[in-house]
Coordinates of C-alpha atoms in Angstrom, one line a residue:
Chain O
M16 CA 1.3 -29.9 9.0
S17 CA 2.2 -28.0 5.9
D18 CA 5.5 -26.6 4.7
L19 CA 5.9 -22.9 5.5
L20 CA 8.3 -22.5 2.6
K21 CA 7.4 -22.6 -1.0
G22 CA 10.0 -22.6 -3.8
N23 CA 11.6 -24.1 -6.8
F24 CA 13.9 -26.5 -4.8
T25 CA 13.9 -28.6 -1.7
T26 CA 15.5 -27.0 1.4
K27 CA 17.9 -28.9 3.6
K28 CA 15.5 -28.7 6.5
Q29 CA 11.7 -28.7 6.2
V30 CA 9.9 -25.9 8.1
T31 CA 6.4 -27.0 9.0
K32 CA 3.5 -25.0 10.3
P33 CA 3.0 -25.7 14.0
N34 CA -0.3 -27.3 15.1
E35 CA -3.0 -24.9 16.0
T36 CA -2.8 -23.5 19.5
K37 CA -5.0 -24.9 22.2
D38 CA -8.8 -24.4 21.8
S39 CA -9.0 -22.3 25.0
D40 CA -6.2 -19.9 23.7
T41 CA -7.9 -19.7 20.3
L42 CA -11.3 -18.9 21.9
E43 CA -9.7 -16.3 24.2
S44 CA -7.9 -14.5 21.4
T45 CA -10.8 -14.8 19.0
F46 CA -13.2 -13.4 21.6
K47 CA -10.8 -10.5 22.4
K48 CA -10.5 -9.6 18.8
A49 CA -14.3 -9.7 18.3
A50 CA -15.0 -7.8 21.5
L51 CA -12.4 -5.1 20.6
N52 CA -13.9 -4.7 17.2
S53 CA -17.3 -4.1 18.7
I54 CA -16.4 -1.4 21.3
G55 CA -19.0 1.3 21.8
G56 CA -21.8 2.1 24.1
S57 CA -22.2 -0.7 26.6
M58 CA -19.8 -2.9 24.7
V59 CA -16.5 -2.6 26.7
Y60 CA -13.6 -5.0 27.2
V61 CA -11.5 -5.6 30.3
E62 CA -8.1 -6.8 29.2
R63 CA -6.6 -7.6 32.6
T64 CA -7.3 -10.9 34.3
D65 CA -6.2 -9.7 37.8
L66 CA -6.0 -6.3 39.3
T67 CA -6.1 -7.3 43.0
W68 CA -3.7 -5.5 45.3
D69 CA -1.7 -8.1 47.2
G70 CA -0.6 -5.6 49.8
E71 CA 3.1 -5.9 49.4
D72 CA 3.9 -2.5 47.8
Chain H
M30 CA 23.1 -19.9 -8.7
A31 CA 22.2 -18.2 -5.5
K32 CA 19.9 -19.6 -2.9
I33 CA 17.4 -16.9 -2.1
L34 CA 14.8 -16.6 0.7
F35 CA 12.1 -14.0 0.4
I36 CA 10.2 -13.0 3.5
N37 CA 6.8 -11.2 3.1
P38 CA 6.4 -9.1 6.2
V39 CA 3.2 -8.8 8.3
V40 CA 1.2 -5.8 7.4
R41 CA -2.1 -4.5 8.8
E42 CA -2.0 -6.9 11.7
E43 CA -5.5 -5.9 12.8
D44 CA -7.0 -7.4 9.6
V45 CA -6.7 -10.8 7.9
P46 CA -4.2 -11.2 5.0
R47 CA -5.9 -10.2 1.8
H48 CA -3.2 -9.4 -0.8
I49 CA -0.5 -11.6 -2.3
P50 CA 2.5 -9.2 -2.3
Y51 CA 2.7 -8.3 -6.0
G52 CA 6.2 -6.9 -5.9
I53 CA 7.8 -9.9 -4.1
A54 CA 5.9 -12.3 -6.4
L55 CA 7.3 -10.5 -9.4
L56 CA 10.9 -10.4 -8.1
A57 CA 10.7 -14.1 -7.2
A58 CA 9.6 -14.8 -10.8
I59 CA 12.5 -12.7 -12.1
A60 CA 15.0 -14.4 -9.9
M61 CA 13.8 -17.9 -11.0
K62 CA 14.0 -16.8 -14.6
E63 CA 17.6 -15.9 -14.0
G64 CA 18.1 -19.5 -12.7
H65 CA 18.3 -18.8 -9.0
L66 CA 17.0 -21.1 -6.3
V67 CA 14.1 -19.4 -4.6
Q68 CA 11.9 -20.0 -1.5
I69 CA 9.2 -17.7 0.0
Y70 CA 8.1 -17.4 3.6
D71 CA 4.9 -15.5 3.6
A72 CA 4.8 -14.3 7.2
N73 CA 1.8 -12.1 6.5
A74 CA -0.3 -15.0 5.3
H75 CA 0.7 -17.4 8.1
R76 CA 0.7 -14.9 11.0
L77 CA 2.9 -17.1 13.2
P78 CA 5.1 -15.8 16.0
L79 CA 8.0 -13.6 14.9
E80 CA 10.5 -16.2 16.1
T81 CA 9.4 -18.6 13.3
I82 CA 11.8 -16.6 11.2
I83 CA 14.7 -18.2 13.0
E84 CA 13.7 -21.7 11.9
V85 CA 13.0 -20.4 8.4
C86 CA 16.5 -18.8 8.2
Q87 CA 18.1 -22.0 9.4
A88 CA 16.3 -24.2 6.9
D89 CA 19.1 -23.9 4.4
E90 CA 22.4 -22.0 3.7
W91 CA 21.0 -18.9 2.1
D92 CA 23.1 -16.7 -0.1
A93 CA 20.6 -13.9 0.2
I94 CA 17.5 -13.2 2.4
C95 CA 15.2 -10.5 0.9
I96 CA 12.6 -8.5 2.8
G97 CA 10.6 -5.4 1.8
G98 CA 7.3 -3.7 1.7
L99 CA 5.5 -0.4 2.3
T100 CA 6.3 1.9 5.2
T101 CA 3.5 0.2 7.3
T102 CA 5.6 -3.0 7.3
Y103 CA 8.5 -1.2 9.1
N104 CA 7.8 -2.5 12.6
Y105 CA 7.9 -6.1 11.4
I106 CA 10.9 -5.6 9.2
K107 CA 12.9 -4.0 11.9
K108 CA 12.3 -6.9 14.3
S109 CA 12.8 -9.5 11.6
C110 CA 16.2 -8.1 10.4
K111 CA 17.7 -8.6 13.8
L112 CA 16.6 -12.2 13.9
I113 CA 17.6 -12.8 10.3
K114 CA 21.1 -11.6 10.8
E115 CA 21.5 -13.6 14.0
S116 CA 20.3 -16.8 12.6
A117 CA 21.8 -16.5 9.1
P118 CA 24.9 -14.3 9.5
N119 CA 26.4 -15.5 6.2
A120 CA 23.5 -14.5 4.0
Q121 CA 23.4 -11.0 2.4
L122 CA 20.3 -9.2 3.8
I123 CA 18.6 -7.3 0.9
A124 CA 15.8 -4.8 1.5
G125 CA 13.6 -3.1 -1.0
G126 CA 10.2 -1.5 -1.5
G127 CA 8.6 1.7 -0.4
F128 CA 9.7 1.6 3.3
L129 CA 13.3 1.9 2.1
T130 CA 13.0 4.0 -1.0
S131 CA 11.2 6.9 0.8
M132 CA 14.0 7.3 3.3
P133 CA 17.0 5.1 2.5
H134 CA 19.7 6.7 4.7
E135 CA 17.4 6.8 7.8
I136 CA 16.4 3.1 7.3
F137 CA 20.0 2.1 7.0
E138 CA 20.8 3.9 10.2
W139 CA 17.9 2.4 12.1
I140 CA 18.3 -1.2 10.7
P141 CA 22.1 -1.8 10.7
E142 CA 21.6 -5.5 9.8
I143 CA 20.6 -4.6 6.1
D144 CA 23.6 -5.1 3.8
V145 CA 22.2 -3.7 0.6
G146 CA 18.9 -2.1 -0.5
C147 CA 17.2 -1.7 -3.9
I148 CA 15.9 1.8 -4.3
G149 CA 12.9 2.5 -6.5
E150 CA 12.1 0.0 -9.3
S151 CA 14.1 -3.2 -8.8
F152 CA 13.3 -5.3 -11.9
V153 CA 16.9 -4.8 -13.2
T154 CA 18.7 -3.8 -10.0
F155 CA 17.6 -6.9 -8.0
P156 CA 19.0 -9.5 -10.5
E157 CA 22.2 -7.4 -10.7
V158 CA 22.6 -7.6 -7.0
L159 CA 21.9 -11.3 -7.0
K160 CA 24.6 -11.8 -9.7
K161 CA 27.1 -10.0 -7.5
I162 CA 26.2 -12.2 -4.5
D163 CA 26.4 -15.3 -6.7
N164 CA 30.0 -14.2 -7.5
K165 CA 30.7 -13.5 -3.9
D166 CA 31.3 -9.9 -4.8
F167 CA 29.8 -7.8 -2.1
N168 CA 31.0 -4.4 -3.4
Y169 CA 27.7 -2.9 -4.6
S170 CA 29.1 0.6 -5.4
D171 CA 28.9 0.0 -9.2
V172 CA 25.3 -1.2 -9.2
L173 CA 22.8 1.6 -10.1
G174 CA 19.8 2.1 -7.8
V175 CA 21.2 0.7 -4.5
I176 CA 22.1 1.8 -1.1
H177 CA 25.0 0.0 0.5
R178 CA 27.5 0.4 3.3
D179 CA 31.3 0.7 3.8
L180 CA 33.1 -1.2 6.5
T181 CA 32.2 1.4 9.1
G182 CA 28.5 0.9 8.4
K183 CA 28.1 4.3 6.7
S184 CA 25.5 4.3 3.9
F185 CA 26.0 5.3 0.3
L186 CA 23.4 5.7 -2.4
T187 CA 24.5 5.0 -6.0
N188 CA 23.1 6.9 -9.0
I189 CA 19.5 6.3 -10.1
R190 CA 18.4 3.2 -12.0
P191 CA 16.4 4.0 -15.1
N192 CA 12.8 2.7 -15.2
I193 CA 12.3 -0.2 -17.7
K194 CA 10.6 1.0 -20.8
D195 CA 8.3 -1.9 -21.7
L196 CA 6.4 -3.4 -18.7
D197 CA 5.3 -6.4 -20.9
T198 CA 8.8 -7.7 -20.7
L199 CA 8.1 -8.6 -17.1
P200 CA 7.2 -12.2 -16.3
W201 CA 3.9 -13.0 -14.5
P202 CA 4.2 -13.0 -10.7
A203 CA 5.1 -16.3 -9.1
W204 CA 1.7 -16.7 -7.5
H205 CA 2.3 -20.5 -7.0
L206 CA 4.9 -19.8 -4.3
F207 CA 2.3 -18.3 -1.9
P208 CA -0.3 -20.0 0.3
L209 CA -3.2 -19.3 -1.9
D210 CA -5.7 -21.1 0.2
I211 CA -5.2 -18.5 2.9
Y212 CA -5.7 -15.6 0.5
F213 CA -8.7 -17.3 -1.1
A214 CA -10.3 -17.7 2.3
N215 CA -10.2 -13.9 2.6
S216 CA -11.4 -13.1 -0.9
S217 CA -14.7 -11.5 0.2
N218 CA -14.9 -7.8 0.8
L219 CA -17.7 -5.3 1.3
F220 CA -17.4 -3.1 -1.7
S221 CA -20.0 -4.7 -4.0
E222 CA -22.3 -7.8 -4.0
E223 CA -20.0 -9.5 -6.4
S224 CA -16.8 -8.9 -4.4
F225 CA -18.8 -9.8 -1.2
T226 CA -19.6 -13.2 -2.7
S227 CA -16.1 -13.7 -4.2
K228 CA -14.4 -17.0 -3.1
R229 CA -11.3 -16.8 -5.2
R230 CA -10.0 -13.3 -5.6
M231 CA -6.5 -12.4 -6.8
D232 CA -4.8 -9.0 -7.4
I233 CA -3.5 -7.9 -10.7
N234 CA -1.5 -4.8 -11.7
G235 CA -1.9 -3.2 -15.1
S236 CA 0.2 0.0 -14.7
F237 CA 2.8 1.8 -12.6
G238 CA 2.2 5.1 -11.0
C239 CA -0.2 7.9 -11.7
G240 CA 0.0 11.2 -13.5
L241 CA -1.5 13.3 -10.7
T242 CA 0.4 15.1 -8.0
C243 CA -1.7 14.6 -4.9
K244 CA 0.2 16.0 -1.9
Y245 CA -0.5 12.9 0.3
C246 CA 0.7 10.4 -2.3
W247 CA 3.9 9.1 -3.6
H248 CA 4.8 6.5 -6.2
L249 CA 7.6 4.4 -4.6
G250 CA 10.1 5.9 -6.9
T251 CA 8.8 3.6 -9.7
T252 CA 7.1 6.1 -11.9
G253 CA 9.7 8.7 -12.9
D254 CA 8.9 10.5 -9.7
M255 CA 12.4 10.1 -8.2
L256 CA 15.9 11.5 -8.8
V257 CA 19.1 10.9 -7.0
E258 CA 21.1 14.1 -6.3
E259 CA 23.9 15.3 -4.1
N260 CA 22.7 17.0 -0.9
D261 CA 24.5 19.9 0.9
N262 CA 27.0 17.4 2.4
G263 CA 27.9 16.1 -1.1
E264 CA 26.2 12.8 -0.5
N265 CA 23.6 11.2 -2.8
D266 CA 20.1 11.3 -1.6
V267 CA 16.6 10.7 -3.1
V268 CA 14.6 13.6 -4.4
F269 CA 11.0 13.2 -5.3
T270 CA 9.4 15.3 -8.1
Y271 CA 6.3 15.8 -10.2
G272 CA 8.0 14.1 -13.1
R273 CA 6.3 11.0 -14.5
N274 CA 7.2 8.0 -16.8
I275 CA 3.7 6.7 -17.5
R276 CA 3.8 3.0 -18.2
Y277 CA 1.0 0.4 -18.5
H278 CA 0.8 -3.2 -19.6
S279 CA -0.8 -3.9 -23.0
A280 CA -4.4 -5.2 -22.9
D281 CA -3.1 -8.4 -24.3
Y282 CA -0.7 -8.9 -21.4
I283 CA -3.3 -8.2 -18.8
V284 CA -6.0 -10.3 -20.4
S285 CA -3.7 -13.3 -21.0
M286 CA -2.6 -13.1 -17.4
V287 CA -6.2 -13.0 -16.1
K288 CA -7.1 -15.8 -18.4
H289 CA -4.3 -17.9 -17.0
L290 CA -5.5 -17.1 -13.4
Y291 CA -9.0 -18.1 -14.4
E292 CA -7.9 -21.4 -16.0
E293 CA -5.2 -22.3 -13.5
Y294 CA -6.7 -21.1 -10.2
N295 CA -10.4 -20.7 -11.1
I296 CA -10.5 -17.1 -9.9
D297 CA -13.8 -15.4 -9.8
F298 CA -12.5 -11.9 -9.1
A299 CA -9.5 -9.8 -10.2
A300 CA -8.7 -6.7 -8.2
F301 CA -6.7 -4.2 -10.1
I302 CA -4.2 -2.7 -7.6
D303 CA -3.2 0.1 -10.0
E304 CA -2.8 3.5 -8.5
N305 CA -5.4 5.0 -10.9
L306 CA -6.8 3.2 -14.0
M307 CA -8.2 6.5 -15.3
T308 CA -5.0 8.4 -15.5
M309 CA -3.5 5.6 -17.5
D310 CA -6.5 5.6 -19.8
V311 CA -6.1 9.4 -20.3
A312 CA -2.4 8.8 -21.2
S313 CA -3.6 6.3 -23.8
K314 CA -6.0 8.9 -25.2
G315 CA -8.9 6.9 -24.0
T316 CA -8.0 3.7 -25.8
W317 CA -6.5 1.5 -23.1
L318 CA -9.6 0.6 -21.0
K319 CA -11.8 0.2 -24.0
E320 CA -9.3 -2.3 -25.6
L321 CA -9.0 -4.1 -22.2
C322 CA -12.8 -4.5 -21.9
K323 CA -13.1 -5.7 -25.5
K324 CA -10.4 -8.3 -25.1
W325 CA -11.7 -9.3 -21.6
I326 CA -15.0 -10.2 -23.2
E327 CA -13.4 -11.8 -26.3
A328 CA -11.3 -14.0 -24.0
G329 CA -14.4 -15.4 -22.3
L330 CA -13.7 -13.7 -19.0
Q331 CA -17.0 -11.6 -19.0
P332 CA -19.1 -12.8 -16.1
T333 CA -22.3 -14.6 -17.3
C334 CA -24.5 -12.3 -15.3
R335 CA -23.3 -9.3 -17.3
Q336 CA -23.4 -11.3 -20.5
Q337 CA -27.1 -12.3 -19.9
G338 CA -28.2 -9.1 -18.2
I339 CA -29.3 -11.0 -15.1
P340 CA -28.6 -10.4 -11.3
H341 CA -25.4 -11.9 -10.0
D342 CA -25.7 -15.1 -8.0
E343 CA -23.6 -18.1 -7.0
N344 CA -24.0 -19.7 -10.5
C345 CA -22.2 -16.8 -12.2
K346 CA -19.1 -17.8 -14.2
G347 CA -16.4 -15.6 -15.4
V348 CA -14.2 -13.0 -13.7
H349 CA -15.6 -9.8 -12.1
W350 CA -13.1 -7.0 -11.4
N351 CA -12.6 -3.7 -9.7
G352 CA -10.2 -0.8 -9.9
T353 CA -9.5 2.9 -9.1
S354 CA -11.0 5.9 -10.9
H355 CA -10.9 9.6 -10.9
A356 CA -13.8 12.1 -10.7
G357 CA -12.5 14.4 -13.4
L358 CA -11.1 11.7 -15.8
H359 CA -13.7 9.0 -16.1
R360 CA -15.9 8.9 -19.2
P361 CA -19.5 7.5 -19.3
E362 CA -18.9 5.5 -22.4
T363 CA -15.8 3.8 -20.9
L364 CA -17.6 3.1 -17.6
K365 CA -20.4 1.4 -19.5
L366 CA -17.9 -0.9 -21.3
M367 CA -16.2 -1.6 -18.0
Y368 CA -19.5 -2.6 -16.5
E369 CA -20.3 -4.9 -19.4
A370 CA -16.9 -6.5 -19.0
G371 CA -17.6 -7.3 -15.4
C372 CA -16.3 -4.3 -13.4
T373 CA -18.2 -4.1 -10.1
H374 CA -16.9 -1.2 -8.2
L375 CA -14.4 1.7 -8.6
V376 CA -12.6 3.5 -5.8
Y377 CA -12.7 7.3 -6.1
G378 CA -10.4 9.3 -4.0
L379 CA -12.8 12.2 -3.7
E380 CA -11.1 13.2 -0.4
S381 CA -13.2 16.4 0.2
F382 CA -15.9 18.5 -1.3
D383 CA -14.3 21.8 -0.3
P384 CA -13.1 24.1 -3.1
T385 CA -10.0 25.3 -1.2
V386 CA -8.9 21.9 -0.1
L387 CA -9.3 20.4 -3.5
R388 CA -7.6 23.3 -5.2
N389 CA -4.5 22.9 -3.1
L390 CA -4.4 19.1 -3.2
G391 CA -3.0 18.6 -6.7
K392 CA -5.7 16.1 -7.6
G393 CA -7.1 17.8 -10.6
S394 CA -10.7 17.6 -9.4
N395 CA -13.2 20.1 -7.9
A396 CA -16.3 19.9 -5.8
R397 CA -18.6 19.9 -8.8
K398 CA -16.8 17.1 -10.5
N399 CA -16.6 15.1 -7.3
K400 CA -20.4 15.4 -6.9
Q401 CA -21.1 14.5 -10.5
S402 CA -18.8 11.5 -10.4
I403 CA -21.0 9.6 -8.1
A404 CA -24.0 9.9 -10.4
T405 CA -22.0 9.2 -13.5
C406 CA -20.5 6.0 -12.0
L407 CA -23.8 4.8 -10.6
A408 CA -25.5 5.4 -14.0
S409 CA -23.0 2.9 -15.6
G410 CA -24.1 0.2 -13.1
I411 CA -20.7 0.3 -11.3
K412 CA -20.7 1.0 -7.6
P413 CA -18.6 4.0 -6.6
I414 CA -16.5 3.7 -3.4
P415 CA -15.7 7.3 -2.4
N416 CA -12.8 7.9 0.0
I417 CA -13.0 10.9 2.2
I418 CA -10.2 12.5 4.3
I419 CA -10.3 15.1 7.1
G420 CA -7.4 17.0 8.7
F421 CA -6.0 18.6 5.5
P422 CA -3.5 21.4 6.2
E423 CA -6.2 24.0 5.3
E424 CA -9.1 22.2 6.9
S425 CA -11.6 24.5 8.5
F426 CA -15.1 24.4 9.9
E427 CA -16.3 25.6 6.5
S428 CA -14.5 22.9 4.6
V429 CA -15.9 20.2 6.9
R430 CA -19.3 21.7 6.4
N431 CA -18.9 21.6 2.6
T432 CA -18.0 17.9 2.8
I433 CA -20.9 17.0 5.1
E434 CA -23.4 18.8 3.0
A435 CA -22.2 16.9 -0.1
L436 CA -22.3 13.6 1.8
V437 CA -25.9 14.3 2.8
E438 CA -26.9 15.3 -0.8
L439 CA -25.2 12.2 -2.3
G440 CA -26.4 9.8 0.4
I441 CA -22.8 8.7 1.3
T442 CA -21.9 7.5 4.8
A443 CA -18.1 7.7 5.4
K444 CA -15.9 7.6 8.5
P445 CA -13.0 9.7 7.0
H446 CA -9.4 8.8 7.0
F447 CA -7.1 11.3 8.7
A448 CA -4.7 13.3 6.5
T449 CA -1.4 11.5 7.1
A450 CA 2.0 12.5 5.8
Y451 CA 3.6 9.2 4.7
P452 CA 7.3 9.3 3.9
G453 CA 7.9 10.2 0.2
S454 CA 4.8 12.4 0.0
E455 CA 4.9 16.2 -0.5
W456 CA 3.1 16.5 2.9
Y457 CA 5.9 14.5 4.6
Y458 CA 8.6 16.8 3.5
A459 CA 6.6 20.0 4.0
Y460 CA 5.7 19.0 7.6
K461 CA 8.7 16.8 8.6
D462 CA 9.8 19.3 11.3
S463 CA 6.3 19.5 12.8
I464 CA 6.0 15.8 12.7
M465 CA 9.3 15.5 14.6
E466 CA 8.1 17.9 17.2
Q467 CA 5.0 15.8 17.7
Y468 CA 7.1 12.7 18.3
D469 CA 9.7 14.3 20.6
Q470 CA 12.2 14.5 17.7
D471 CA 12.0 10.7 17.3
L472 CA 11.3 10.2 13.6
E473 CA 11.5 6.4 13.9
A474 CA 8.7 6.4 16.5
Y475 CA 6.5 8.2 13.9
I476 CA 7.3 5.6 11.2
M477 CA 6.5 2.8 13.7
D478 CA 3.2 4.5 14.5
L479 CA 2.0 4.7 10.9
G480 CA -0.9 2.6 9.9
D481 CA -3.6 2.9 7.3
A482 CA -4.6 6.5 8.3
S483 CA -7.7 5.4 10.2
K484 CA -6.1 6.7 13.4
I485 CA -4.3 10.0 14.0
T486 CA -0.5 9.8 14.1
A487 CA 1.0 13.3 13.4
T488 CA -1.5 16.0 12.5
I489 CA -0.8 18.3 9.6
S490 CA -3.8 20.5 10.0
H491 CA -2.8 24.1 10.6
E492 CA -5.9 24.8 12.7
F493 CA -7.1 21.7 14.3
S494 CA -5.6 19.6 17.1
P495 CA -5.9 15.8 17.4
M496 CA -8.8 16.3 19.9
Q497 CA -10.7 18.4 17.4
L498 CA -10.0 16.1 14.5
L499 CA -11.3 13.1 16.4
G500 CA -14.5 15.0 17.1
L501 CA -14.8 16.2 13.5
Q502 CA -14.3 12.6 12.2
Q503 CA -17.3 11.5 14.3
I504 CA -19.4 14.5 13.2
V505 CA -18.6 13.8 9.5
Y506 CA -19.5 10.1 10.1
L507 CA -22.9 11.2 11.6
K508 CA -23.3 14.0 9.0
D509 CA -24.5 16.1 12.0
L510 CA -24.4 19.8 10.9
R511 CA -25.9 20.9 14.2
L512 CA -23.0 19.5 16.2
L513 CA -20.6 21.1 13.7
D514 CA -22.3 24.5 14.1
L515 CA -22.1 24.2 17.9
S516 CA -18.4 23.2 17.7
E517 CA -17.7 26.2 15.5
Q518 CA -19.5 28.6 17.8
H519 CA -17.4 27.4 20.7
W520 CA -14.0 27.1 19.0
A521 CA -13.9 29.7 16.2
P522 CA -13.5 32.8 18.4
V523 CA -10.6 31.1 20.3
Q524 CA -9.0 29.8 17.1
E525 CA -8.7 33.3 15.7
K526 CA -6.3 34.1 18.5
L527 CA -4.2 31.0 18.4
A528 CA -1.0 30.5 16.4
P529 CA -1.2 27.7 13.7
V530 CA -0.6 24.3 15.2
I531 CA 2.0 23.5 12.5
Q532 CA 3.6 25.2 9.6
P533 CA 5.0 23.8 6.3
K534 CA 8.7 24.1 5.2
M535 CA 10.8 23.5 2.1
S536 CA 12.9 20.3 1.8
F537 CA 15.9 19.1 -0.2
N538 CA 14.0 15.8 -0.8
L539 CA 11.1 17.3 -2.8
K540 CA 11.1 19.3 -6.0
T541 CA 7.7 20.5 -7.1
V542 CA 8.8 20.5 -10.8
K543 CA 8.0 18.1 -13.6
E544 CA 11.5 16.6 -13.8
A545 CA 11.2 12.9 -14.5
G546 CA 13.8 10.2 -13.6
P547 CA 15.4 8.4 -16.5
L548 CA 13.7 5.8 -18.7
A549 CA 15.7 3.0 -20.2
S550 CA 16.0 3.3 -24.0

């Protein structure tokens, strides 16, 4: 937890940096970023997690 | 004294934060020197959800909240201003920087939450605005260099603020108010071995503006390149010119600043963010960089690898540095001194190797000088970083061929930028109508789409469509003249029968004359 604000006085309320997001979220977003940066040839990335037609439309 | 919150907007979201915002850091230092209470929220460094701004704005009772940056920060700034005004309605929202200066009236229309904006150089304007706010006087009409509103929201631009004469009167930026650990973690870059191994890089700025008149460039209204004149409706608007007030810090100012950074923050690399070191050196009649290098060494900043003539490694002490150069203006003897003082790489905006493109660009270079510059720079020991662009207005198969042949000859691999008309540049005003057509008359959509010119936004090439330019970029990257020949065989006969994709026009906002803005006495 660190203060997000830096200055020459103390603010009335402290604004702290939130804890890191869950490991699974971090891994997912990290993987997505790495994958998208490597696109080319057989390196492709599918962004959707579900494209199944549920038959209602 | 006013309570001021600075917000550094997110920029180049696809990359990690690499640069402490020099302008905000300077203005924060100036505000503190004037006795104001200052806090900084560096959104670009922290990369937290946008809504964090609400909590930041509610952390205190701010008198002023300040936000600004280049045009490429527009998306973030627009979204932020809405949240800022909702969560801190009593604070005056001040904007500044390139995104506003290049098109002040449009920005005031698109972001109605902004109360007042500093246009061009803000070193004197900003403290005057703060003084007004401190006195609860929100009538900004008598402050030079601002855009403000009346009660109906209509925007008004006051007359131009003269540039300050002596840059050395500026305080050092307030680096200590930024999360340096984040920036240090991203110190490394791939321009040279020394910058690749850097663990504590910081930016410094030795000068403002550039003497050249490249049509893709502009100078933020900070270098004598801007006037304020009445338009056809009798309203003040910005006009950009070829006028220049060339200003640079003394070698003593720069060296003492770097010495401080070395001793206080243990930096191992100083990146000059100047537009072009060589144009400043020419303005000094070739004395500025020589003096800078001499004093850099005398101050003990010379890296030990250069001092001892040994390869750079992790045991090296001292401060390496880099900057920007010019193919027609660099001098071998100066480059040699720069290498000895620790310069590792210089960015050269070569842009093209085609005579027609270069002649029309306003860069003051030609194909021969561009080719020679690589050898001259390499001979000094400094790595040249040549930037290449495709999609110039007069780009043709022949011009692309000239560039590829030079890249092959010089052993350069480059994936070119696309010629992009950023607001404020000569290209922008010449092609504004065409740009609007390409964005369905929605200029704001174009501004929101602008990035670092690595993707196509609006094309300004008279002949080539986006499809062709994407293909040509890949062909330049591959340096494949066979593919270029095949493409030309296929397209050239058709292209002869087509009308130009776009055409340039004149604009009130650009005067191609050497008429400089005022300089304070």
